[in-house]
XYZ file of C-alpha atoms in Angstrom:
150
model
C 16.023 73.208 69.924
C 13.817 73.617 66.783
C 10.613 71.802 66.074
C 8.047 71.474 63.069
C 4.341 71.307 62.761
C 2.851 69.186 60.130
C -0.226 68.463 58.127
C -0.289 65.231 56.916
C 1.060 61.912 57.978
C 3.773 60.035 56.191
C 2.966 59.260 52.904
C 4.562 57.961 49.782
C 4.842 59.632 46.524
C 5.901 59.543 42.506
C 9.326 61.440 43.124
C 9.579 62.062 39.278
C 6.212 63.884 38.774
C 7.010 65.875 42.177
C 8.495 69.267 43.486
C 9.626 70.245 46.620
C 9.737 74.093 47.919
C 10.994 75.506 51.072
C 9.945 78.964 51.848
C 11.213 80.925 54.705
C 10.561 84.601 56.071
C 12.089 87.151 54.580
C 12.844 89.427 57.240
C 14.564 86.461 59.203
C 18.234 86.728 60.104
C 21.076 84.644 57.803
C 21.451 81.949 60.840
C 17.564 81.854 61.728
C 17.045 81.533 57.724
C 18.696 78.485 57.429
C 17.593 77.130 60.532
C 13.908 77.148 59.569
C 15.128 76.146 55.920
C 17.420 73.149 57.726
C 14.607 71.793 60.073
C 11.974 71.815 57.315
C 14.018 70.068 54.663
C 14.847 67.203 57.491
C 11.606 66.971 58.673
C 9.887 67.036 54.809
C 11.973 63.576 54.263
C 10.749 61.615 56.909
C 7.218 62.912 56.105
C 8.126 61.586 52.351
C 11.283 59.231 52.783
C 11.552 58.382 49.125
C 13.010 62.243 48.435
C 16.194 60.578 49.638
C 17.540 58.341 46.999
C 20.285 55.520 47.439
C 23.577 55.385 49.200
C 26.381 55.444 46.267
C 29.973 53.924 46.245
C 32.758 55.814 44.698
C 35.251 55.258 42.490
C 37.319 54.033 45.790
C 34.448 52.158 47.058
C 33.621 54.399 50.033
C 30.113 54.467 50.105
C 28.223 58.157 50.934
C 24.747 58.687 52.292
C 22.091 59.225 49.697
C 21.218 62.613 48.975
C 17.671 64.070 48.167
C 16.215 63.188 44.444
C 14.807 66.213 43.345
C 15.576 70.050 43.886
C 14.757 71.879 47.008
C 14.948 75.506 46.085
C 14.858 78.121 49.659
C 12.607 80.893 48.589
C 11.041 83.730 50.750
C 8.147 85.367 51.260
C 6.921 88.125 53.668
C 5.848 86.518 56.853
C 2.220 86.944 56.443
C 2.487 85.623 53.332
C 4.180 82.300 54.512
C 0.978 81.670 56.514
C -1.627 81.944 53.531
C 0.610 79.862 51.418
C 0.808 77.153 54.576
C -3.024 77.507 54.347
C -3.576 76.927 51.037
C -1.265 74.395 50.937
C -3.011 72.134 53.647
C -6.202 72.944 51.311
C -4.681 70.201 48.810
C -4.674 66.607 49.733
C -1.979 66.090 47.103
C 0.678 68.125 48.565
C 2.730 67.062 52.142
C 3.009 70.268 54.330
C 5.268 71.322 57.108
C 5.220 74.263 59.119
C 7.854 75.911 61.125
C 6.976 79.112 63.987
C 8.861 81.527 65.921
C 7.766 79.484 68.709
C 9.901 76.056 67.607
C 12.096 78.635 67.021
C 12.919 80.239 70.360
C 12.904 76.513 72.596
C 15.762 75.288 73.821
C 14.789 71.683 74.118
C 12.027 69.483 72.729
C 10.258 69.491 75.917
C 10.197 73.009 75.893
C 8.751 72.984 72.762
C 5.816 70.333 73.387
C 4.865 72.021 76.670
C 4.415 75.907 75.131
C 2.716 74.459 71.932
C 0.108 72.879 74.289
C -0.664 76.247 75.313
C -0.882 77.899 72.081
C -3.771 77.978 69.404
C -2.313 77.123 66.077
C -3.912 80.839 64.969
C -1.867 82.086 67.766
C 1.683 80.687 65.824
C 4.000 83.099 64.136
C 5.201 81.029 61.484
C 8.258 81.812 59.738
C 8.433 78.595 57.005
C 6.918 76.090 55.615
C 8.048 73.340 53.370
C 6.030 71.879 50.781
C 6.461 68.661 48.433
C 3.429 67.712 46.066
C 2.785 67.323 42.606
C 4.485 69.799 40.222
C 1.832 71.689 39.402
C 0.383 71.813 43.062
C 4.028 73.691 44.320
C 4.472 75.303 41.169
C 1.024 77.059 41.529
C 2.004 77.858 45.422
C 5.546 78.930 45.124
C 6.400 79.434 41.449
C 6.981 83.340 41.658
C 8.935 83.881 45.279
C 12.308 84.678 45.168
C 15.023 82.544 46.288
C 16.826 83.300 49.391
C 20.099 85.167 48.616
């Protein structure tokens, strides 16, 4: 079981003037990579529902789930640097912030998860992503130069 941390509360946002950023650990394994990059992307849009546009009908009228509005590149980061971009991050009231640790990581069920994090200091959190969706500049300014995941 996998579990976020976030910063801000739901809120609702100009999609077209936004950006949305996922960064994840570099060292992390392929699987663990894309779990962190999975559970932050889910978790950024019900923070900010409105990423997710529409359903859509087909040509053969099946309609399909709406799928998110804007880009949501997976970048990475050394682990140390993931947690000074989460803080600086948090540091503007423009931007919607999640965070993801090694601790959400390793718990098997959501219980799990609520019980150990009541125990631990959020200094005390490895964290090994964060997801980010703000105003352009805002993400651009935290993210623009990582490299994508590969």
């Amino acid at each position: 079981m996998t579990a976020t941390t976030s910063t801000s509360p739901t809120r609702q946002i100009d999609v077209s003037a936004s950006k949305c950023a996922v960064v994840v650990d570099e060292s992390l394994p392929t699987g663990l990579a894309a779990n962190a990059a999975s559970v932050l992307a889910m978790t950024l849009t019900h923070r900010v529902p409105e990423l997710i546009g529409a359903d859509v009908e087909d040509a053969s009228g099946t309609v399909h789930a709406g799928i998110v509005l804007i880009p949501v590149p997976i970048l990475t980061a050394p682990r140390a640097e993931v947690r000074e971009l989460f803080e600086r991050a948090t540091e503007d009231p423009e931007t919607t912030t999640i965070a993801f640790s090694s601790l959400a990581q390793s718990c098997k069920t959501y219980d799990e998860y609520v019980e150990r994090m009541s125990h631990t200091a959020t200094a005390e959190l490895g964290l090994v992503g964060i997801g980010v969706v703000g105003p352009r500049r805002s993400v651009n300014r935290l993210c623009g130069s990582l490299p994508l995941l590969r």
